Coordinates of C-alpha atoms in Angstrom, one line a residue:
Chain W
X17 CA 24.3 9.5 -41.8
X18 CA 25.7 10.1 -45.3
X19 CA 28.1 7.8 -46.5
X20 CA 31.3 8.5 -47.7
X21 CA 32.6 7.1 -51.5
X22 CA 36.2 5.9 -51.3
X23 CA 39.0 4.7 -53.3
X24 CA 41.7 6.1 -51.1
X25 CA 42.4 3.1 -48.9
X26 CA 42.0 0.6 -51.4
X27 CA 45.8 -1.3 -51.4
X28 CA 46.6 -0.5 -55.5
X29 CA 47.0 -4.4 -55.4
X30 CA 42.9 -4.9 -55.0
X31 CA 42.7 -1.8 -57.6
X32 CA 44.8 -3.7 -60.3
X33 CA 43.3 -6.3 -60.6
X34 CA 40.1 -4.6 -61.9
X35 CA 39.1 -5.4 -65.1
X36 CA 40.8 -8.7 -65.2
X37 CA 38.8 -10.8 -67.0
X38 CA 38.7 -14.9 -66.7
X39 CA 36.8 -17.1 -69.2
X40 CA 35.8 -20.3 -68.7
X41 CA 33.3 -22.4 -70.4
X42 CA 31.5 -24.9 -69.1
X43 CA 28.4 -28.0 -70.4
X44 CA 24.5 -27.8 -69.0
X45 CA 23.3 -31.3 -67.7
X46 CA 19.9 -32.4 -67.4
X47 CA 21.4 -33.5 -64.0
X48 CA 22.6 -30.5 -62.9
X49 CA 19.7 -28.6 -63.7
X50 CA 17.5 -30.9 -61.6
X51 CA 20.1 -30.7 -58.6
X52 CA 19.8 -26.6 -58.9
X53 CA 15.7 -27.0 -59.5
X54 CA 16.0 -29.4 -56.1
X55 CA 18.4 -26.8 -53.6
X56 CA 16.1 -23.9 -54.6
X57 CA 13.2 -25.2 -54.1
X58 CA 11.7 -25.4 -57.3
X59 CA 8.5 -27.8 -58.3
X60 CA 8.0 -27.1 -61.5
X61 CA 8.4 -30.8 -63.6
X62 CA 9.1 -28.4 -66.1
X63 CA 13.2 -28.2 -64.4
X64 CA 12.4 -31.9 -63.1
X65 CA 10.9 -34.7 -65.5
X66 CA 12.7 -35.0 -68.6
X67 CA 9.6 -36.4 -69.8
X68 CA 6.9 -34.2 -68.3
X69 CA 9.1 -31.3 -70.1
X70 CA 9.8 -33.0 -73.2
X71 CA 5.4 -33.1 -74.0
X72 CA 5.5 -29.1 -73.1
X73 CA 6.0 -26.6 -75.8
X74 CA 9.2 -25.7 -74.5
X75 CA 10.5 -29.2 -75.8
X76 CA 12.7 -30.4 -72.9
X77 CA 13.9 -29.4 -69.2
X78 CA 14.6 -25.9 -69.0
X79 CA 16.5 -24.2 -66.2
X80 CA 15.6 -22.1 -63.1
X81 CA 15.9 -18.2 -63.7
X82 CA 19.3 -17.7 -61.6
X83 CA 20.5 -21.4 -63.0
X84 CA 23.7 -19.5 -64.5
X85 CA 24.4 -18.8 -60.3
X86 CA 25.3 -22.9 -60.7
X87 CA 28.5 -21.3 -62.7
X88 CA 29.2 -18.3 -59.9
X89 CA 32.4 -20.0 -58.6
X90 CA 34.9 -22.3 -60.4
X91 CA 36.5 -25.7 -59.4
X92 CA 39.5 -24.4 -57.4
X93 CA 41.2 -27.3 -55.4
X94 CA 40.5 -26.3 -52.2
X95 CA 43.8 -26.1 -50.8
X96 CA 43.8 -23.0 -53.0
X97 CA 40.9 -21.6 -51.6
X98 CA 41.2 -18.6 -48.7
X99 CA 41.1 -19.9 -45.1
X100 CA 37.6 -19.4 -44.7
X101 CA 36.4 -21.3 -47.3
X102 CA 35.1 -18.0 -49.3
X103 CA 35.2 -17.9 -52.9
X104 CA 38.6 -17.4 -54.5
X105 CA 36.8 -15.0 -56.9
X106 CA 36.2 -12.8 -53.7
X107 CA 40.0 -13.2 -52.9
X108 CA 40.4 -9.2 -53.1
X109 CA 43.6 -8.2 -51.2
X110 CA 41.4 -5.8 -48.6
X111 CA 41.9 -5.0 -44.6
X112 CA 39.1 -7.6 -44.2
X113 CA 38.0 -10.8 -43.1
X114 CA 34.6 -11.9 -43.0
X115 CA 31.6 -10.6 -46.3
X116 CA 28.4 -8.9 -44.1
X117 CA 26.1 -9.6 -46.8
X118 CA 25.3 -7.8 -50.5
X119 CA 23.8 -8.2 -53.4
X120 CA 23.0 -9.2 -57.1
X121 CA 21.3 -7.8 -60.0
X122 CA 20.5 -10.5 -62.3
X123 CA 19.4 -9.1 -66.2
X124 CA 18.3 -12.8 -68.4
X125 CA 18.1 -12.8 -71.9
X126 CA 17.4 -16.0 -72.5
X127 CA 16.3 -19.5 -71.3
X128 CA 19.3 -22.2 -70.5
X129 CA 18.6 -25.4 -71.9
X130 CA 20.8 -29.2 -71.2
X131 CA 23.3 -29.6 -73.3
X132 CA 23.7 -25.9 -74.0
X133 CA 27.7 -24.8 -73.4
X134 CA 28.2 -21.7 -72.1
X135 CA 30.8 -19.2 -71.9
X136 CA 31.3 -17.3 -68.5
X137 CA 33.4 -14.3 -68.6
X138 CA 34.1 -12.6 -65.2
X139 CA 35.7 -10.0 -63.7
X140 CA 36.1 -7.3 -61.4
X141 CA 34.1 -4.5 -61.9
X142 CA 35.3 -2.0 -59.1
X143 CA 36.3 -2.2 -55.5
X144 CA 35.4 0.9 -53.3
X145 CA 35.0 1.4 -49.9
X146 CA 31.9 3.5 -47.6
X147 CA 32.4 4.5 -44.1
X148 CA 29.4 4.3 -42.0
X149 CA 27.8 4.1 -38.4
X150 CA 29.0 0.5 -38.1
X151 CA 32.4 1.6 -39.4
X152 CA 34.3 1.2 -42.8
X153 CA 33.1 -1.2 -45.2
X154 CA 34.6 -2.3 -49.2
X155 CA 32.4 -3.2 -51.6
X156 CA 33.6 -5.4 -54.6
X157 CA 31.7 -6.1 -57.6
X158 CA 32.1 -9.1 -59.7
X159 CA 30.4 -9.2 -63.4
X160 CA 29.7 -12.3 -64.6
X161 CA 28.7 -12.1 -68.3
X162 CA 27.0 -16.0 -69.4
X163 CA 26.6 -16.2 -73.5
X164 CA 25.7 -19.2 -76.4
X165 CA 29.3 -20.8 -77.7
X166 CA 27.8 -18.6 -80.8
X167 CA 28.2 -15.1 -78.7
X168 CA 24.6 -14.4 -77.5
X169 CA 23.8 -13.9 -74.6
X170 CA 22.6 -15.0 -71.7
X171 CA 22.4 -13.7 -68.3
X172 CA 24.7 -10.8 -66.8
X173 CA 25.0 -10.9 -63.1
X174 CA 26.4 -7.7 -61.5
X175 CA 27.2 -9.0 -58.0
X176 CA 27.8 -6.3 -54.8
X177 CA 30.5 -8.2 -51.6
X178 CA 30.0 -6.5 -48.5
X179 CA 33.3 -7.1 -45.8
X180 CA 35.0 -5.8 -43.4
X181 CA 37.5 -5.9 -40.7
Chain J
X30 CA -8.0 -10.9 -60.7
X31 CA -7.0 -14.4 -60.1
X32 CA -4.2 -15.2 -62.9
X33 CA -1.4 -13.6 -64.1
X34 CA -2.9 -13.2 -67.8
X35 CA -6.0 -11.3 -65.9
X36 CA -3.9 -9.1 -64.6
X37 CA -1.8 -8.0 -68.2
X38 CA -5.6 -6.0 -68.7
X39 CA -4.8 -4.0 -65.8
X40 CA -5.0 -0.6 -65.5
X41 CA -2.6 1.5 -64.0
X42 CA -5.2 3.2 -61.6
X43 CA -5.5 -0.3 -59.9
X44 CA -1.4 -0.8 -59.6
X45 CA 0.5 -1.3 -57.0
X46 CA -0.9 -5.2 -57.4
X47 CA 0.0 -7.5 -54.3
X48 CA 1.6 -10.9 -55.4
X49 CA 0.7 -13.4 -53.3
X50 CA 2.9 -14.5 -50.6
X51 CA 5.4 -17.0 -50.7
X52 CA 6.4 -18.8 -47.5
X53 CA 9.5 -20.6 -47.6
X54 CA 12.0 -21.5 -44.1
X55 CA 15.3 -22.5 -44.7
X56 CA 16.5 -25.4 -44.1
X57 CA 19.6 -27.0 -43.0
X58 CA 19.6 -29.8 -45.9
X59 CA 18.8 -26.9 -48.2
X60 CA 21.8 -24.6 -47.3
X61 CA 24.1 -27.5 -47.7
X62 CA 22.4 -28.5 -51.3
X63 CA 22.3 -25.0 -52.4
X64 CA 26.2 -24.6 -51.3
X65 CA 26.7 -28.2 -53.0
X66 CA 25.3 -27.2 -56.9
X67 CA 27.3 -23.9 -56.4
X68 CA 30.1 -25.6 -54.8
X69 CA 30.5 -22.2 -52.7
X70 CA 32.8 -23.6 -49.8
X71 CA 32.6 -20.8 -47.6
X72 CA 32.4 -22.5 -43.9
X73 CA 29.5 -19.9 -43.0
X74 CA 27.2 -21.8 -44.7
X75 CA 28.7 -25.6 -43.1
X76 CA 30.1 -24.9 -39.9
X77 CA 28.0 -23.8 -37.7
X78 CA 30.5 -22.6 -35.0
X79 CA 32.5 -21.0 -37.9
X80 CA 29.1 -19.5 -38.6
X81 CA 29.3 -18.4 -34.2
X82 CA 32.9 -17.2 -34.5
X83 CA 31.6 -14.4 -36.9
X84 CA 29.0 -13.8 -35.4
X85 CA 25.9 -15.9 -37.4
X86 CA 23.6 -17.4 -34.8
X87 CA 23.8 -20.8 -37.6
X88 CA 24.8 -21.5 -40.4
X89 CA 23.2 -18.9 -43.0
X90 CA 21.6 -18.8 -46.2
X91 CA 23.4 -18.1 -49.4
X92 CA 22.8 -14.0 -51.0
X93 CA 22.6 -16.6 -54.0
X94 CA 19.9 -18.7 -52.3
X95 CA 17.8 -15.8 -50.9
X96 CA 17.3 -14.3 -54.7
X97 CA 15.9 -18.0 -55.4
X98 CA 13.1 -17.3 -52.5
X99 CA 12.4 -14.1 -54.9
X100 CA 12.4 -15.5 -58.6
X101 CA 10.4 -18.2 -56.4
X102 CA 7.4 -15.5 -55.2
X103 CA 7.8 -14.4 -59.5
X104 CA 7.3 -17.7 -61.3
X105 CA 4.7 -19.0 -59.3
X106 CA 3.0 -16.3 -59.1
X107 CA 3.3 -16.4 -63.2
X108 CA 3.3 -20.2 -63.8
X109 CA 4.1 -20.6 -67.3
X110 CA 2.8 -17.4 -68.6
X111 CA 5.8 -15.1 -68.2
X112 CA 9.2 -14.8 -67.4
X113 CA 11.8 -12.8 -65.5
X114 CA 13.5 -9.9 -67.3
X115 CA 15.6 -9.0 -64.3
X116 CA 16.0 -9.5 -61.2
X117 CA 17.8 -7.5 -58.4
X118 CA 18.0 -8.0 -54.6
X119 CA 20.3 -6.9 -51.0
X120 CA 20.6 -9.1 -48.3
X121 CA 19.8 -6.4 -44.9
X122 CA 20.1 -9.2 -43.0
X123 CA 21.0 -12.8 -42.5
X124 CA 18.3 -15.8 -42.8
X125 CA 19.2 -18.8 -41.0
X126 CA 17.9 -23.0 -40.8
X127 CA 14.4 -23.2 -39.1
X128 CA 13.2 -19.2 -40.1
X129 CA 10.2 -19.1 -41.7
X130 CA 10.8 -16.1 -44.2
X131 CA 7.8 -14.6 -45.9
X132 CA 8.7 -13.5 -49.2
X133 CA 6.7 -11.3 -51.8
X134 CA 6.0 -8.0 -53.5
X135 CA 3.9 -5.7 -55.9
X136 CA 3.7 -4.7 -59.4
X137 CA 4.2 -1.2 -59.2
X138 CA 4.7 0.0 -63.0
X139 CA 2.9 -1.7 -66.1
X140 CA 4.5 -1.0 -69.6
X141 CA 4.6 -2.3 -73.4
X142 CA 6.8 -3.5 -74.7
X143 CA 7.9 -2.4 -78.4
X144 CA 6.7 -6.1 -79.0
X145 CA 3.6 -5.7 -77.7
X146 CA 4.3 -7.7 -74.9
X147 CA 3.2 -6.4 -71.7
X148 CA 6.2 -5.5 -69.3
X149 CA 5.4 -5.3 -64.8
X150 CA 8.1 -3.8 -62.2
X151 CA 7.6 -5.4 -58.9
X152 CA 8.8 -4.7 -55.6
X153 CA 10.2 -7.3 -53.8
X154 CA 10.9 -8.2 -49.7
X155 CA 11.5 -10.6 -47.8
X156 CA 10.5 -10.8 -43.6
X157 CA 11.6 -13.0 -40.7
X158 CA 8.9 -13.9 -38.5
X159 CA 10.1 -11.1 -36.0
X160 CA 8.9 -9.1 -39.0
X161 CA 12.3 -7.3 -39.4
X162 CA 13.5 -7.1 -43.7
X163 CA 16.0 -10.4 -44.4
X164 CA 16.1 -9.1 -48.4
X165 CA 14.8 -6.1 -50.4
X166 CA 14.7 -6.4 -54.5
X167 CA 12.9 -5.5 -57.6
X168 CA 12.4 -7.5 -60.5
X169 CA 10.6 -6.6 -64.6
X170 CA 9.2 -9.6 -65.8
X171 CA 7.3 -9.8 -69.7
X172 CA 3.9 -12.0 -69.8
X173 CA 4.6 -14.3 -72.4
X174 CA 0.8 -15.3 -72.1
X175 CA -0.3 -19.1 -72.1
X176 CA 1.7 -22.4 -73.5
X177 CA -0.2 -23.0 -76.8

């Protein structure tokens, strides 16, 4: 069955958030790189062993490919999160109460190393709905750009979250 | 053809080339660690009761964690001889602690970049033990050669 793309039933206050950008700056630490590698199961010592990493052409710890995921969600006080604890970034006013999947596209332009200072710019790129055979689904598209202090691109994520009522 | 560096000499006629599969089993500990390191407080990732109330049988592996399984397929295949330029995936069905996932893919096209480096376009997929598709993805990787 053909899915119908629609913005007619997206609340105006949700549409008004499209394009609003939030910018934050974070410093990458060796500890965070190690913790991320352990969390995703990357066992290559280039991500965990500083002595080994220093002996390689890289010269030090390098973060796993999707490391910038650690900066996707902000340090928001839990009292300010939606009731289900889901990320505030996704708290777009929609007639939905659960997330049902989604996807991501990562473009990776440069490696991330301990000591890097990254600027993270996030914006709501689009909100739309589709009527499928299982009912109405809402799509929330969030774009996040990661850059060095000097402005050089490090990575870009385009994430699509799917929600339903 | 065994190593990634030999693959750079493959011709189009030898494509698609199967990338060695990676088997991973998400655990409660891993899902917890991933939520902690990404500061994801969504309750379906730590509370079995909350996950069940939303129709899941246990806490749910994060969409973002699933992407890392595909990244590992690529990095373990390339060793230190290549980097990921692009990785996209969508989660088709939830994955849970204790359920083994087979993560794999294939090279579907090879080309040379402007600076003479080989680029591979890959199709990726993750299946559960029931043979159901958990995630589908695609990637472009860049052969940087062996580290000197």
